[in-house]
Coordinates of C-alpha atoms in Angstrom, one line a residue:
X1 CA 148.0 106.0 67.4
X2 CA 146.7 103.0 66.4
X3 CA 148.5 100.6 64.1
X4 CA 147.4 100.5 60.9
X5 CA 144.8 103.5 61.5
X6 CA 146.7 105.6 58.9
X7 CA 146.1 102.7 56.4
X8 CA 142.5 102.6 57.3
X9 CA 142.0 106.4 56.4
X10 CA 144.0 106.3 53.1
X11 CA 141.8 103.4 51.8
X12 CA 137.9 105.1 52.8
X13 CA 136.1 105.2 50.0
X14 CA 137.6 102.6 48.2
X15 CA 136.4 99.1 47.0
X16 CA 138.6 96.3 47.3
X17 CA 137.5 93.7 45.2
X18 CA 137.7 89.8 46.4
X19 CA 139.9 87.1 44.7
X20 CA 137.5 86.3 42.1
X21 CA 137.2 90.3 40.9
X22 CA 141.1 90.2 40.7
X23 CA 141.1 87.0 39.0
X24 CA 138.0 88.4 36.4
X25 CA 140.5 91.4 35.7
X26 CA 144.0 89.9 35.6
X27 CA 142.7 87.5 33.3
X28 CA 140.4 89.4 30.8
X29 CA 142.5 89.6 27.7
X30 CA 143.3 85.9 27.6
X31 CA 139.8 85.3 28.1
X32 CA 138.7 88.1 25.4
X33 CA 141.5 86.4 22.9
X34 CA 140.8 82.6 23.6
X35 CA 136.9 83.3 22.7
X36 CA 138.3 84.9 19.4
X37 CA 140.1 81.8 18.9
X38 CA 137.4 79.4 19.4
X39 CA 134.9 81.4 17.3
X40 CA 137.1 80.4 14.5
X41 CA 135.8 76.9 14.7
X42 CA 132.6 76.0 12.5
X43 CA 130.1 74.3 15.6
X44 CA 127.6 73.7 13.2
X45 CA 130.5 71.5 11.2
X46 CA 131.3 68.2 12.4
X47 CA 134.6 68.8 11.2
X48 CA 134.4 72.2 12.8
X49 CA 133.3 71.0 15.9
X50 CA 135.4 67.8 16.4
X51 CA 138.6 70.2 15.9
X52 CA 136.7 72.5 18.8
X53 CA 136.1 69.5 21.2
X54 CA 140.2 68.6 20.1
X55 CA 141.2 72.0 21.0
X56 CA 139.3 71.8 23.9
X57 CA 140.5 68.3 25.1
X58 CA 144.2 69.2 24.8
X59 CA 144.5 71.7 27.6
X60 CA 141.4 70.1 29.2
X61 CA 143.0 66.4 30.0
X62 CA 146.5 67.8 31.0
X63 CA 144.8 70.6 33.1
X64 CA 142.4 67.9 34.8
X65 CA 145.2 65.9 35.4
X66 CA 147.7 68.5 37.1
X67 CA 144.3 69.4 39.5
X68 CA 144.4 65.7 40.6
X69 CA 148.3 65.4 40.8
X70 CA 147.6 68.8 43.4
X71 CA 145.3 66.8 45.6
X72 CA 142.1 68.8 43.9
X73 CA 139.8 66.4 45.5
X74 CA 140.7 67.3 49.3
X75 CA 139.6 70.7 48.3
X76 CA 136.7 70.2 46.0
X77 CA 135.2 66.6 47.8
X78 CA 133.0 66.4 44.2
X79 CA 135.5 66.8 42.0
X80 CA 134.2 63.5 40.2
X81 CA 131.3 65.2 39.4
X82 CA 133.2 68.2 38.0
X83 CA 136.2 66.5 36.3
X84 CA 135.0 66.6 32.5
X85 CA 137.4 64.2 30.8
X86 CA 135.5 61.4 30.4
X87 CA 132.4 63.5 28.9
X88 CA 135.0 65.2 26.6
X89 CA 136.6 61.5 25.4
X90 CA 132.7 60.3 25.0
X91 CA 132.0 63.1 22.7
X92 CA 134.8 62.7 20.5
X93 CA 134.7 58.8 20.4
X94 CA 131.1 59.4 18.8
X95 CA 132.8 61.5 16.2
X96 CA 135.5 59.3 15.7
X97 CA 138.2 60.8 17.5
X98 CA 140.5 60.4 20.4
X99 CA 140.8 62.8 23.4
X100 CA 144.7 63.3 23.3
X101 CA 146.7 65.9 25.4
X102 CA 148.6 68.5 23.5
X103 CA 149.5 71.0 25.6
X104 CA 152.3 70.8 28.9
X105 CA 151.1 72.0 31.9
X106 CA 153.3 72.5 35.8
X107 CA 152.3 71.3 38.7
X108 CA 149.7 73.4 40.8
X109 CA 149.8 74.3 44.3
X110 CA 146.6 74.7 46.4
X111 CA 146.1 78.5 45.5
X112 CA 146.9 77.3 42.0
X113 CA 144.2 74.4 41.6
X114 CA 141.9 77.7 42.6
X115 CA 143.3 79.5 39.5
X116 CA 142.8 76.8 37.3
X117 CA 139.4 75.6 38.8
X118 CA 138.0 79.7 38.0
X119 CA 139.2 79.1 34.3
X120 CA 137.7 75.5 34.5
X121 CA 134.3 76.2 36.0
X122 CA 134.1 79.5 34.4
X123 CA 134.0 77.6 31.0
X124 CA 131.0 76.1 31.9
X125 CA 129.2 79.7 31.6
X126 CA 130.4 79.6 27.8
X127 CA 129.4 76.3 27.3
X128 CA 125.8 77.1 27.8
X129 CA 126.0 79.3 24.8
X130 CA 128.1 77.4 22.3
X131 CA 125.2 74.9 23.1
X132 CA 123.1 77.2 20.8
X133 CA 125.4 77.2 18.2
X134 CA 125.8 73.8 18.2
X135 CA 121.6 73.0 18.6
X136 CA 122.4 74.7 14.6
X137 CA 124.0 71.8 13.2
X138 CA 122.0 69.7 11.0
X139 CA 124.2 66.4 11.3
X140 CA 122.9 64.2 14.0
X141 CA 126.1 63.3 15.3
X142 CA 127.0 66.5 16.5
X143 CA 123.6 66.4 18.8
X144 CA 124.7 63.3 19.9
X145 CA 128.1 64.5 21.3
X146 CA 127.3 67.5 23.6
X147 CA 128.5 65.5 27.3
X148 CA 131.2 68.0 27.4
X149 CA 129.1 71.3 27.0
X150 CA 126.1 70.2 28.8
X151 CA 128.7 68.7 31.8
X152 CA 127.1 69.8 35.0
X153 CA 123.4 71.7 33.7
X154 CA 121.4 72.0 36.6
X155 CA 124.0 71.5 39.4
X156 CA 125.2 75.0 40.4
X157 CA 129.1 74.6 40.5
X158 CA 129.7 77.9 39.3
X159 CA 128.1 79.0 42.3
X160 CA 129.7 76.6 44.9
X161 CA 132.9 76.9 43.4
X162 CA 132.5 81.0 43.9
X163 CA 131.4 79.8 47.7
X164 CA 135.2 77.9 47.8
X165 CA 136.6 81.0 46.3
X166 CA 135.4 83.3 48.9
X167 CA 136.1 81.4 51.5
X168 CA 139.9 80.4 51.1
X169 CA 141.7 82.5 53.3
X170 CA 145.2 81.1 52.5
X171 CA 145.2 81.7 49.1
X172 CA 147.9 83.3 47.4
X173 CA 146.4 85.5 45.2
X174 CA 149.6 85.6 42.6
X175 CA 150.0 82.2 42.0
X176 CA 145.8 82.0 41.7
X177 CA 146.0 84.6 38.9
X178 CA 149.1 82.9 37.2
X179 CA 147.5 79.3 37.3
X180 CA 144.5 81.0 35.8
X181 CA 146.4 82.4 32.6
X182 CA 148.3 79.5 32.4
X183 CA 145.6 77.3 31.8
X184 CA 144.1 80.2 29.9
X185 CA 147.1 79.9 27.5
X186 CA 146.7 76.4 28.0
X187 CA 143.8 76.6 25.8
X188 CA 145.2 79.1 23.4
X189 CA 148.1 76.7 22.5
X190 CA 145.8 73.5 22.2
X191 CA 143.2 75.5 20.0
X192 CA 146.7 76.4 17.7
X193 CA 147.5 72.9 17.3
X194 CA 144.1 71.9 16.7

């Protein structure tokens, strides 16, 4: 007998979803209870929104900043044109606010830049529709200060970060899914302290 063949006949039938499946599931009540938390914010408010972009920037910085202490751009070789700090810091500056870190984050190993990168990239698919909410708001200023939600339009990271995903065989799925509710709680704890 072969080795292995029994393991083959128990699993026919079955599906056995990739990394970013696993990570979509492990991850789907922190995702469902982090939008609740940011619907709370008024986007059409400058105050409203300036608290959002706050939130936003306080597990955004230290999170961006942990990804470059983990040697993010080996991995992702445009990671300057994915890192999202500066727009955030632009937007809030135009409101008259600093981008401040308020949240702790650990260090990440390579599966857990992945992790944090699905949370981070996956935020951009929101972003596209708090846009609407925020094309609402009849103060100027808020129009003005949309670098951080309109980061990356048009350039299809989503898509080549899903590419990297499926194409890291060394990954250690655990620690991906951990980094990924980390930074989701990450989020969570800088939208409380917003």
């Amino acid at each position: 007998m072969l080795a292995g063949a029994s393991d083959v006949s128990t699993h026919v039938g079955r599906s056995f979803p990739g990394l970013r499946e696993r990570l979509r599931d492990a991850t789907a009540a922190a995702h469902r209870d982090l939008d609740a938390q940011l619907t709370s914010f008024d986007l059409a408010a400058l105050s409203g929104y300036r608290r959002f972009l706050q939130a936003s920037a306080g597990a955004l910085l230290p999170l961006e900043a942990a990804l470059v202490d983990a040697g993010v751009a080996r991995m992702f070789p445009d990671w300057s044109e994915r890192s999202r700090s500066a727009a955030i810091a632009d937007d809030l500056g135009r409101l008259g606010s600093a981008a401040q870190s308020t949240v702790s984050v650990r260090p990440l190993t390579r599966s857990g830049v992945l992790g944090t990168m699905y949370v981070l990239e996956g935020s951009r698919l929101g972003a596209k529709f708090l846009l609407k909410a925020v094309a609402d708001a009849t103060d100027p200023r808020i129009g003005a200060a949309t670098a951080y939600l309109s980061h990356g339009a048009g350039q299809r990271l989503w898509q080549s970060f899903l590419a990297k995903l499926g194409a890291e065989g060394a990954c250690d799925e655990d620690e991906a899914i951990e980094a990924a509710g980390a930074a989701f709680a990450a989020f969570e704890q800088a939208a409380d302290r917003a």
